[in-house]
mmCIF file of C-alpha atoms in Angstrom:
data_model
loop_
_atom_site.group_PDB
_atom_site.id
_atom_site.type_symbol
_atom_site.label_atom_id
_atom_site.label_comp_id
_atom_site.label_asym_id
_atom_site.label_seq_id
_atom_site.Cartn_x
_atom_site.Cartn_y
_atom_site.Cartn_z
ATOM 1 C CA UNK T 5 29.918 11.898 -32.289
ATOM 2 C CA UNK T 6 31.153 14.398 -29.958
ATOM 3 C CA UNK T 7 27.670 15.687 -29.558
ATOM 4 C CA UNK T 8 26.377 12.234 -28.468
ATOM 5 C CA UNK T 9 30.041 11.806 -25.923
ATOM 6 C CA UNK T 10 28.250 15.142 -24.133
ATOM 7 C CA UNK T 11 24.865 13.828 -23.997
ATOM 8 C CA UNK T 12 25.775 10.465 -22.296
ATOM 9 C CA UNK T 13 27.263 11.954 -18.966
ATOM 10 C CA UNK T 14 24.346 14.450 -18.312
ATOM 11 C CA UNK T 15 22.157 11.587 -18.412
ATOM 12 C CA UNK T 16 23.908 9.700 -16.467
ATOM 13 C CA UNK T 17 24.012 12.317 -13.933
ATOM 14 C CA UNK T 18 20.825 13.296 -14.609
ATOM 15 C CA UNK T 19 19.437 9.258 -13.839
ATOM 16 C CA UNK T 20 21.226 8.959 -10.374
ATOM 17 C CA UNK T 21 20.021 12.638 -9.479
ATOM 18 C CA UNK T 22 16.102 11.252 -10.188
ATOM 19 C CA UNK T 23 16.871 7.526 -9.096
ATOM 20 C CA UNK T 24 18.042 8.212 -5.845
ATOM 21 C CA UNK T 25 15.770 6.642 -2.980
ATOM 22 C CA UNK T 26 15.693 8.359 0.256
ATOM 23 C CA UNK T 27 18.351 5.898 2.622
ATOM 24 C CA UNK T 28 15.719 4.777 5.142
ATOM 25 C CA UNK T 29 15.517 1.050 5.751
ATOM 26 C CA UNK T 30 12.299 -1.576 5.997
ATOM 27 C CA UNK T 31 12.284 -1.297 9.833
ATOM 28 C CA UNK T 32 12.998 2.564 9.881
ATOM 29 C CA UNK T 33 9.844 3.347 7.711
ATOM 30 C CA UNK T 34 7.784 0.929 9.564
ATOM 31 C CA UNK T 35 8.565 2.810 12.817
ATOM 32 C CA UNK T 36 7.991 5.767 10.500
ATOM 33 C CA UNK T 37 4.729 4.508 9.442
ATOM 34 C CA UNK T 38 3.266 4.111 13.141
ATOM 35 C CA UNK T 39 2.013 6.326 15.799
ATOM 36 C CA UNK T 40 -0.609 5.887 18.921
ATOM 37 C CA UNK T 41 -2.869 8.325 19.777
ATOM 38 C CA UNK T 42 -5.414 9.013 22.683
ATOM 39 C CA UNK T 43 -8.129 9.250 21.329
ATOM 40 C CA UNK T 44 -10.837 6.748 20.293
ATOM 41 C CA UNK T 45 -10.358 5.166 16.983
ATOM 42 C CA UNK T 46 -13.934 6.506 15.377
ATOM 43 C CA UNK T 47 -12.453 9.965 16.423
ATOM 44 C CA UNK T 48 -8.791 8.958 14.640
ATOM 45 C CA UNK T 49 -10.870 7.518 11.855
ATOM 46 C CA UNK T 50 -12.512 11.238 11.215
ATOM 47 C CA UNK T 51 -9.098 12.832 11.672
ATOM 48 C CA UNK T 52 -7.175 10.693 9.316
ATOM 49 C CA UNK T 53 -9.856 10.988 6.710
ATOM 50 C CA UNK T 54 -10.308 14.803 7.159
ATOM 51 C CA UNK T 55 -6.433 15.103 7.131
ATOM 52 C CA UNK T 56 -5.637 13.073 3.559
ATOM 53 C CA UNK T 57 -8.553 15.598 2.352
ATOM 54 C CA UNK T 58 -6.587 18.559 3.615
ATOM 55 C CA UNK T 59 -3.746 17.180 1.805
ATOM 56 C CA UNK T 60 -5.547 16.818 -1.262
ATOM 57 C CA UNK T 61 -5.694 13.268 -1.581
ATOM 58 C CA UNK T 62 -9.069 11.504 -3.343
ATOM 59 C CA UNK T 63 -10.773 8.991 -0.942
ATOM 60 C CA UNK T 64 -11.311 5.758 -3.166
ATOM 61 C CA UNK T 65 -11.646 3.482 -0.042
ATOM 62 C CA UNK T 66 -13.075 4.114 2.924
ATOM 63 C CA UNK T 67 -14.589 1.626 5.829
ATOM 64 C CA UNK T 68 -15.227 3.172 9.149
ATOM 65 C CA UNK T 69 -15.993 -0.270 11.012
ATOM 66 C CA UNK T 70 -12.472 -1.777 9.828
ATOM 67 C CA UNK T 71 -10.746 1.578 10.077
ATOM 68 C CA UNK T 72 -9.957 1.090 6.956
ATOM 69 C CA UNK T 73 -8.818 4.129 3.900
ATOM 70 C CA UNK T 74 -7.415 4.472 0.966
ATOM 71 C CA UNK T 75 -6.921 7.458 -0.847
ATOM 72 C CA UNK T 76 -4.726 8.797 -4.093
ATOM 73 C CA UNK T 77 -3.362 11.886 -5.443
ATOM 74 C CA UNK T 78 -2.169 13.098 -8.560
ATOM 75 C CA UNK T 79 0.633 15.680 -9.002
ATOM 76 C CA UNK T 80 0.706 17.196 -12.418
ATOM 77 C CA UNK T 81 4.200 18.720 -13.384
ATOM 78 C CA UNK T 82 4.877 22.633 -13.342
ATOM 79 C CA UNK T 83 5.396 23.702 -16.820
ATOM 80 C CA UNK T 84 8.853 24.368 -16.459
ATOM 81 C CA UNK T 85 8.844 20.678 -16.052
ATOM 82 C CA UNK T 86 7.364 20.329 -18.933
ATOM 83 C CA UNK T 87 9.361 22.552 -21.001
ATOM 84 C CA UNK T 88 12.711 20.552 -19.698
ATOM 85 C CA UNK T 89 10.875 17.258 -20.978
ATOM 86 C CA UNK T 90 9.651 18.730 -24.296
ATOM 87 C CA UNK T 91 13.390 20.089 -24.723
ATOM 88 C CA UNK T 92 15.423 17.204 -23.904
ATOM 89 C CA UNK T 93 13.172 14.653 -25.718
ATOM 90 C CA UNK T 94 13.198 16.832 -28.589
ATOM 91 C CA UNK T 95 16.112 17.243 -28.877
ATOM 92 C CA UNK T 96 17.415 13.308 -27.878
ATOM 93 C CA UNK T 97 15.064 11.935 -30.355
ATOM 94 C CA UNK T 98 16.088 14.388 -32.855
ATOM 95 C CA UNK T 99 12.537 15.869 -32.888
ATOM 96 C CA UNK T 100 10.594 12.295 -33.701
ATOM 97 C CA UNK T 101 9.301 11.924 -30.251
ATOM 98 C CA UNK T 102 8.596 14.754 -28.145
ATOM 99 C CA UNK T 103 6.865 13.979 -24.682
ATOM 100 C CA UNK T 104 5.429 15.862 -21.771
ATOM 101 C CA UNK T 105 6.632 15.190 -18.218
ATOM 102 C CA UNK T 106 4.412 12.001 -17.035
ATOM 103 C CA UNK T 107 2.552 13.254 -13.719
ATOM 104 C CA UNK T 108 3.180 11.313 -10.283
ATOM 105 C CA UNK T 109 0.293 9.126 -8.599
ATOM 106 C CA UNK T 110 0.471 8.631 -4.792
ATOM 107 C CA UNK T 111 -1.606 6.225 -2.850
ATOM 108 C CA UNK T 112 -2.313 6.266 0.481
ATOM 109 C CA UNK T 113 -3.231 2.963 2.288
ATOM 110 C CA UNK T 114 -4.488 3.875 6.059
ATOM 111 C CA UNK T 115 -5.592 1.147 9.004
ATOM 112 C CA UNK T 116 -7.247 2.854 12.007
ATOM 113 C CA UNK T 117 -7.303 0.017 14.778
ATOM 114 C CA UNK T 118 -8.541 0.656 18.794
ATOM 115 C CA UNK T 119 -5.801 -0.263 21.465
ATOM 116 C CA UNK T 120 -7.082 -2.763 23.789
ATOM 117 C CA UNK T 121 -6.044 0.261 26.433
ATOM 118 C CA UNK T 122 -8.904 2.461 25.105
ATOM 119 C CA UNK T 123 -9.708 4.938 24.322
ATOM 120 C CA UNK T 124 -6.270 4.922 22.231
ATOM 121 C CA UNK T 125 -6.004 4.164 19.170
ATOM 122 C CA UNK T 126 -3.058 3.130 16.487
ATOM 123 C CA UNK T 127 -2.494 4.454 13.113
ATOM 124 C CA UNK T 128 -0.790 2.816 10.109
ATOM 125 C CA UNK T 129 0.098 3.553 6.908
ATOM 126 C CA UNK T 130 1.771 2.884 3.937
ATOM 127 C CA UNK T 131 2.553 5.507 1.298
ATOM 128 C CA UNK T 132 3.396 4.583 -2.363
ATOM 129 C CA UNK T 133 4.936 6.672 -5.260
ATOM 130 C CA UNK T 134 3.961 5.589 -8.805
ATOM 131 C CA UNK T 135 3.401 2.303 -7.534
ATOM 132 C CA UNK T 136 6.587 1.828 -5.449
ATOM 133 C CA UNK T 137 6.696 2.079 -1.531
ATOM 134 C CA UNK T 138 8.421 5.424 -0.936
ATOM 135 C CA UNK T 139 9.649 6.864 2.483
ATOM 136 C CA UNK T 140 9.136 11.027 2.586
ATOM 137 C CA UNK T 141 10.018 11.913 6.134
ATOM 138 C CA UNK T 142 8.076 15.071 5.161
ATOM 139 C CA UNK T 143 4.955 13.644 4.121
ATOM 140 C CA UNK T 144 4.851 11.239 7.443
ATOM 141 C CA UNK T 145 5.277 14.732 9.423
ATOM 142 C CA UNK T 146 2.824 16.673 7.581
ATOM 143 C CA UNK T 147 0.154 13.710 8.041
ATOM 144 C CA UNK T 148 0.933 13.104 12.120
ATOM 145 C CA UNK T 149 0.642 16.943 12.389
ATOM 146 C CA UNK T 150 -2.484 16.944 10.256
ATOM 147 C CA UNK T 151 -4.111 14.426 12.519
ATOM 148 C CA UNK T 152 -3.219 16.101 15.965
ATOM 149 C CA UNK T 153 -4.615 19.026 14.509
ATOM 150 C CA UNK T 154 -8.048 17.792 13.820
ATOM 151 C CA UNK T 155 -7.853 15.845 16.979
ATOM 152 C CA UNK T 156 -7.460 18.188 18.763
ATOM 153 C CA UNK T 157 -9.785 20.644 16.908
ATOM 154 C CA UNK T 158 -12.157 17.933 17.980
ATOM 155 C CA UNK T 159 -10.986 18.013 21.564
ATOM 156 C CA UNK T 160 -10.194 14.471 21.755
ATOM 157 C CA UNK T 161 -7.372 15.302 23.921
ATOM 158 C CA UNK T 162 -10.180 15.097 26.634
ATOM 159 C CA UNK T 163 -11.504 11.556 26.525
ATOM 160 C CA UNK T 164 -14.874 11.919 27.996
ATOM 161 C CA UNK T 165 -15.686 14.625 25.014
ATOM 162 C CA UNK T 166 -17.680 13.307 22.130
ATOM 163 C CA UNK T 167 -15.981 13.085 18.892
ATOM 164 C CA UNK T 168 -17.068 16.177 16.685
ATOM 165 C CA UNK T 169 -15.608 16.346 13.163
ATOM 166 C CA UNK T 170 -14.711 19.685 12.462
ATOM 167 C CA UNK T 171 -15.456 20.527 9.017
ATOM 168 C CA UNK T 172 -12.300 20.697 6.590
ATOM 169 C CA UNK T 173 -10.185 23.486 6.064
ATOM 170 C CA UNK T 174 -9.207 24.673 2.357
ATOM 171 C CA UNK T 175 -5.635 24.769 3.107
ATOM 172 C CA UNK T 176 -4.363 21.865 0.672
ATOM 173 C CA UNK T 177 -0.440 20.744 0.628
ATOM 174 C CA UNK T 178 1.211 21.725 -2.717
ATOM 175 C CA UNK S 24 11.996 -20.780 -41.831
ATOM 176 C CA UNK S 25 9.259 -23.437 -40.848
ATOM 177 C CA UNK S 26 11.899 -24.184 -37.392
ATOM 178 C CA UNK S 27 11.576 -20.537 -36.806
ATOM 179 C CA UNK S 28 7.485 -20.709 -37.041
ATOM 180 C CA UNK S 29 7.397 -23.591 -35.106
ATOM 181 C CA UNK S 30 9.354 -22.022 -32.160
ATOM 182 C CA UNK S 31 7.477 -18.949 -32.588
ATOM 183 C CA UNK S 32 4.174 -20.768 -32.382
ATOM 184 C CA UNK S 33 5.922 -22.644 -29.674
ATOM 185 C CA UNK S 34 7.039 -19.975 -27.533
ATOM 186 C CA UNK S 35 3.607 -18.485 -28.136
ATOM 187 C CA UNK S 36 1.828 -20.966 -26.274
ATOM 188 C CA UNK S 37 3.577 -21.483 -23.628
ATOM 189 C CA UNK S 38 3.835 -17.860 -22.815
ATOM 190 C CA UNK S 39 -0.012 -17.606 -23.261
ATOM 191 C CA UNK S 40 -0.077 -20.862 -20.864
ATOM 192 C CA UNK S 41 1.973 -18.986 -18.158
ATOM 193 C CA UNK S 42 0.055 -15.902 -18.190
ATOM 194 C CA UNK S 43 -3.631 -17.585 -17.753
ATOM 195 C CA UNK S 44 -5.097 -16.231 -14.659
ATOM 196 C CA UNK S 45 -4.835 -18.371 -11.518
ATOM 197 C CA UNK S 46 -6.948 -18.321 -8.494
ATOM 198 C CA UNK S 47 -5.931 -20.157 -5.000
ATOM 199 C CA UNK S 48 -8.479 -19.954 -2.238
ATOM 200 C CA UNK S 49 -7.548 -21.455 1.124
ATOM 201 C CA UNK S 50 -9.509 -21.211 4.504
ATOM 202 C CA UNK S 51 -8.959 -21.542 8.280
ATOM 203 C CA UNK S 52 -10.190 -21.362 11.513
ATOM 204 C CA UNK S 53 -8.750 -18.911 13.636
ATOM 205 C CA UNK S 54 -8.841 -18.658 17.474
ATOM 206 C CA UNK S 55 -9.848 -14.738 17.766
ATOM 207 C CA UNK S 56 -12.974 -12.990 17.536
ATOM 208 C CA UNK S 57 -14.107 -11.713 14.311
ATOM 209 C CA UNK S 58 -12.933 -7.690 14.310
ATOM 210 C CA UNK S 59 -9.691 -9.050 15.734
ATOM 211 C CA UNK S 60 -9.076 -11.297 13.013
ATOM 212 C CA UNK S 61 -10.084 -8.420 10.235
ATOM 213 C CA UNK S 62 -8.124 -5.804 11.665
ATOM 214 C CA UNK S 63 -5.039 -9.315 11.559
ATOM 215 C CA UNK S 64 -6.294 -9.489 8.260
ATOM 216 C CA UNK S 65 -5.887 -5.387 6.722
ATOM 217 C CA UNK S 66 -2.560 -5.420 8.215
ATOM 218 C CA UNK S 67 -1.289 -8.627 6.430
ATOM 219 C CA UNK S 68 -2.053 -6.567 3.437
ATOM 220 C CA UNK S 69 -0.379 -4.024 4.323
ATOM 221 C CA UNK S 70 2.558 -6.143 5.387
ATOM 222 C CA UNK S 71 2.959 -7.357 1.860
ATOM 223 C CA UNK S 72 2.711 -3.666 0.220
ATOM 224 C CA UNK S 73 -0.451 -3.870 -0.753
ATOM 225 C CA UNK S 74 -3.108 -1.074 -1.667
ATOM 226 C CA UNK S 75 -6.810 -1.410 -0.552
ATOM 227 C CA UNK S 76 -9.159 -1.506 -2.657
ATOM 228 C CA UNK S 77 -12.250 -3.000 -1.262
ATOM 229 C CA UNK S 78 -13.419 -3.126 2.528
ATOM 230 C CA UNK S 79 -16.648 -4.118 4.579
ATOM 231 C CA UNK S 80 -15.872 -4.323 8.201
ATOM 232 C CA UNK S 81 -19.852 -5.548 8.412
ATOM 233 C CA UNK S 82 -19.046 -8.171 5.870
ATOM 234 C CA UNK S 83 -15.453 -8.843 7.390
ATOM 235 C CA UNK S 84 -14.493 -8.496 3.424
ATOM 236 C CA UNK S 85 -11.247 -6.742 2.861
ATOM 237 C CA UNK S 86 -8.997 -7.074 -0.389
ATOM 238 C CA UNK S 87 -6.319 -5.803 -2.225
ATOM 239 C CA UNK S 88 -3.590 -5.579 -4.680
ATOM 240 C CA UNK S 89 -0.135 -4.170 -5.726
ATOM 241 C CA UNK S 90 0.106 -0.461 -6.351
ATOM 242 C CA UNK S 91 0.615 -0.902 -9.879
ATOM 243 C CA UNK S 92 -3.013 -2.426 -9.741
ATOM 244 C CA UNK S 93 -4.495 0.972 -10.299
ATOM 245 C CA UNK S 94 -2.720 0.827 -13.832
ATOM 246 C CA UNK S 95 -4.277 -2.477 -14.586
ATOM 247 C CA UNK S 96 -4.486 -4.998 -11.995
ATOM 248 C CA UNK S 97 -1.945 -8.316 -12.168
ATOM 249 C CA UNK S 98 -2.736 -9.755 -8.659
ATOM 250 C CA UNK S 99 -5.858 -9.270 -6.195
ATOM 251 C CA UNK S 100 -5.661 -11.158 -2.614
ATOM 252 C CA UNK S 101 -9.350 -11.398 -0.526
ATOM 253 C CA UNK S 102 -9.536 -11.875 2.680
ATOM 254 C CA UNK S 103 -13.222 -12.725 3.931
ATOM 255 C CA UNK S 104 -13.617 -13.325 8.273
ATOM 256 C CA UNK S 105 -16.394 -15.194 8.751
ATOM 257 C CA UNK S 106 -17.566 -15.488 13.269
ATOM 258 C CA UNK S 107 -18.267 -18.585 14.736
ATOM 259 C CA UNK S 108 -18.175 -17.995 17.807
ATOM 260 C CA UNK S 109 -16.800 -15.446 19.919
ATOM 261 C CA UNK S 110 -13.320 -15.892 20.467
ATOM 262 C CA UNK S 111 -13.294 -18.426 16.935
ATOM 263 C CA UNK S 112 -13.455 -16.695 13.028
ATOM 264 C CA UNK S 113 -13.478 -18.478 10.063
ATOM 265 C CA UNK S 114 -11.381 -16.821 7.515
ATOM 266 C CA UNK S 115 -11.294 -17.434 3.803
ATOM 267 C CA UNK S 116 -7.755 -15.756 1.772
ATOM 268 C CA UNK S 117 -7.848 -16.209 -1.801
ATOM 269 C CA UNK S 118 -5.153 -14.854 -4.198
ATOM 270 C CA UNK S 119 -6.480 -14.032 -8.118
ATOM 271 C CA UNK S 120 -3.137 -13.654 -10.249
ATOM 272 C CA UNK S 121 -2.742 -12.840 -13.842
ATOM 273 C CA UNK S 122 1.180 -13.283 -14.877
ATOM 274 C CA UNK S 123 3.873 -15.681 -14.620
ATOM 275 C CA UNK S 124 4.105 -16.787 -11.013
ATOM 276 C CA UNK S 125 3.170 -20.672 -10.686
ATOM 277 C CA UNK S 126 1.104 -21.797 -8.666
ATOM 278 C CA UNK S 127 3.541 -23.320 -6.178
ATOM 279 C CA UNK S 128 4.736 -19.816 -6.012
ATOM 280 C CA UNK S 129 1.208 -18.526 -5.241
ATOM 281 C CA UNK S 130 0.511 -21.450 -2.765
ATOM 282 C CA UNK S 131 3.905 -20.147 -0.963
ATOM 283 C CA UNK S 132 2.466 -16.620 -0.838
ATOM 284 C CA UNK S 133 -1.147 -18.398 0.526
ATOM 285 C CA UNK S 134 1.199 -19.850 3.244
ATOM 286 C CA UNK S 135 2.868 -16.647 4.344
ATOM 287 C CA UNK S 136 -0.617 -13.952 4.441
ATOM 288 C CA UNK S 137 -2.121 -17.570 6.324
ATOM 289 C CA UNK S 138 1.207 -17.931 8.670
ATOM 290 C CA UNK S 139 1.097 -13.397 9.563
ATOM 291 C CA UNK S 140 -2.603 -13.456 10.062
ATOM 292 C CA UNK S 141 -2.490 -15.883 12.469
ATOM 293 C CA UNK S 142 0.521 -13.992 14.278
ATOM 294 C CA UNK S 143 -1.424 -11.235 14.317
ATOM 295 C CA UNK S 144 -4.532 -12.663 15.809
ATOM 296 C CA UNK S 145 -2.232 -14.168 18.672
ATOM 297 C CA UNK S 146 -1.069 -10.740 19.221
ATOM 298 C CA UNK S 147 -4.628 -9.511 19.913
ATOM 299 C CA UNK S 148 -4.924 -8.311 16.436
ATOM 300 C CA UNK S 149 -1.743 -5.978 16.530
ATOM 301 C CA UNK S 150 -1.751 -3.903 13.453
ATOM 302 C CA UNK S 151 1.883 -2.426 14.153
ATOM 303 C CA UNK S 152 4.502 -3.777 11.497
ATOM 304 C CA UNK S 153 6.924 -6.376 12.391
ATOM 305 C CA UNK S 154 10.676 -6.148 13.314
ATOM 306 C CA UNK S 155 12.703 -7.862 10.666
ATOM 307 C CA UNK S 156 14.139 -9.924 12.314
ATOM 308 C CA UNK S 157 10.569 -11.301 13.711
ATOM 309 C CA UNK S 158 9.959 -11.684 9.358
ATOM 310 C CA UNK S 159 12.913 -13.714 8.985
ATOM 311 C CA UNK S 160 11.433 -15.892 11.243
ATOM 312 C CA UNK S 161 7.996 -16.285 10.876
ATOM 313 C CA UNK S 162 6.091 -18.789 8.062
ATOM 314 C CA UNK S 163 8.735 -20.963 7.768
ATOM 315 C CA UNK S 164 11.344 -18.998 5.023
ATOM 316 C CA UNK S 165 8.278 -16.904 4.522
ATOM 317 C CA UNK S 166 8.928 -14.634 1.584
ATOM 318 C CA UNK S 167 10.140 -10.785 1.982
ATOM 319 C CA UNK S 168 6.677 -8.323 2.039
ATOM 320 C CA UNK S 169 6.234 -7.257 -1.018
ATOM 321 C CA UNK S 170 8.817 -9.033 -2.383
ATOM 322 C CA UNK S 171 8.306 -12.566 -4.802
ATOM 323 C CA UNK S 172 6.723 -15.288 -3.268
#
């Protein structure tokens, strides 16, 4: 009994550790999820696509003429996570089910529009953890500065220069 | 015991009843050119949290579904912009579900990704997300994005 009394609270504490949700609101990741650039949107288009391949996302969708991508990722767990599973499933299940950490899935769902000011162009996105909308200040700031990057590798900062997609680097996130 | 294998046989039949797959189509003709009311039409998707999973900006064919659709798909929504003129699109939305919404629930949802793309359009085909307080008021008690119909 006692042993079971211990287990309970760690759980517990464990649960609202993993549970929490970052503390942004609806209209705080939508501004989030935003930005304008100046540049033309086939040149945003390239950038966006060349950045979520950077970051080691898989392109399933893609649409140049809607601007349209979407791309996933899946994170496999260290095996230290894996040993933690294996260990406290073992040992909660008194060694009848023992499981390896499950891995997380992203998806990435990008809209490239033109500004009727051209030649800027908007980005959107939405980002979604395991299937639920998440909000990763981090990940927003690693895309935006993944974009100007290629941008500007591209030298869309001067608008009467040709888009010219710069092939991708090998440095992938994580 | 034959009470408790006719409500099982019951219950079993009406759950199977509530999970047969249901497909709404509705159509409408929009005043905005044809990429305007595509672009209107990828951002309604996105305004109700959904994933893409299917786009031709040639076709003006763009549809998708909840996350969890890459798991085994529940719900798919299709949007297909037809020109007719100009400055006029035809635009088809149909919504495939497979669970336990009804279909008055589903005709709701039609109403609300009908009601933003048409916002959208009269904003020039504005793919920036909404305030909230603009959700609250658009559709009519239009449901929450991503939330139940």
């Amino acid at each position: 009994v006692k042993y079971h009394r211990a287990i309970a609270p760690a759980l517990l504490v464990a649960c609202s550790g993993g549970c929490a949700s970052p503390l942004l609101g609806p209209a705080q990741l939508d501004a989030l999820h935003t930005r304008q650039y100046d540049a033309p949107a086939e040149a945003t288009f390239n950038a966006t696509a060349n950045a979520l391949i950077d970051m080691g996302y898989h392109i399933g969708v893609t649409d140049a003429d809607g601007g349209i991508l979407a791309a996933s990722r899946r994170r496999d767990p260290s095996i230290a996570e894996h040993a933690l599973w294996l260990t406290v499933s073992t040992t909660l299940t008194f060694g009848r089910a023992p499981m390896l950490a499950p891995p997380d899935y992203f998806i990435m769902c990008v809209l490239v529009a033109p500004e009727s000011a051209r030649p800027r162009s908007i980005v959107r996105f939405e980002t979604f953890k395991n299937g639920r909308l998440v909000g990763e200040e981090k990940r927003f700031d690693e895309l935006w500065a993944r974009i100007d990057r290629r941008l500007l590798t591209m030298g869309c900062a001067l608008p009467d220069r040709e888009a010219d997609p710069a092939p991708a680097s090998s440095d992938t996130a994580e | 015991m034959r009470r408790a294998l006719g409500a099982i046989i019951v219950a079993t039949a009406l759950g199977s009843g509530c999970v047969a797959p249901r497909t709404l189509t509705r159509s409408a003709e929009i005043d905005a050119a044809s990429d305007v009311a595509f672009r209107a039409a990828a951002a309604t998707l996105l305004d109700d949290r959904q994933v893409f999973d299917l786009s031709d900006g040639d076709a003006g064919l763009v549809a998708g579904g909840p996350p969890s659709s890459v798991y085994g798909a529940s719900e798919r929504t299709t949007f297909w912009v037809t020109p007719i003129e100009t400055e006029r699109s035809f635009v088809i939305v149909q919504v495939h579900h497979v669970g336990y919404e009804s279909a008055e629930a589903l005709d709701r949802r039609l109403d609300w990704l009908l009601g933003r793309l048409r916002q959208r359009c009269i904003l020039g085909g504005d793919v920036a997300p909404f305030d909230q307080d603009d959700q609250d008021d658009d559709a009519g008690g239009a449901p929450e994005p991503g939330g139940p119909p």
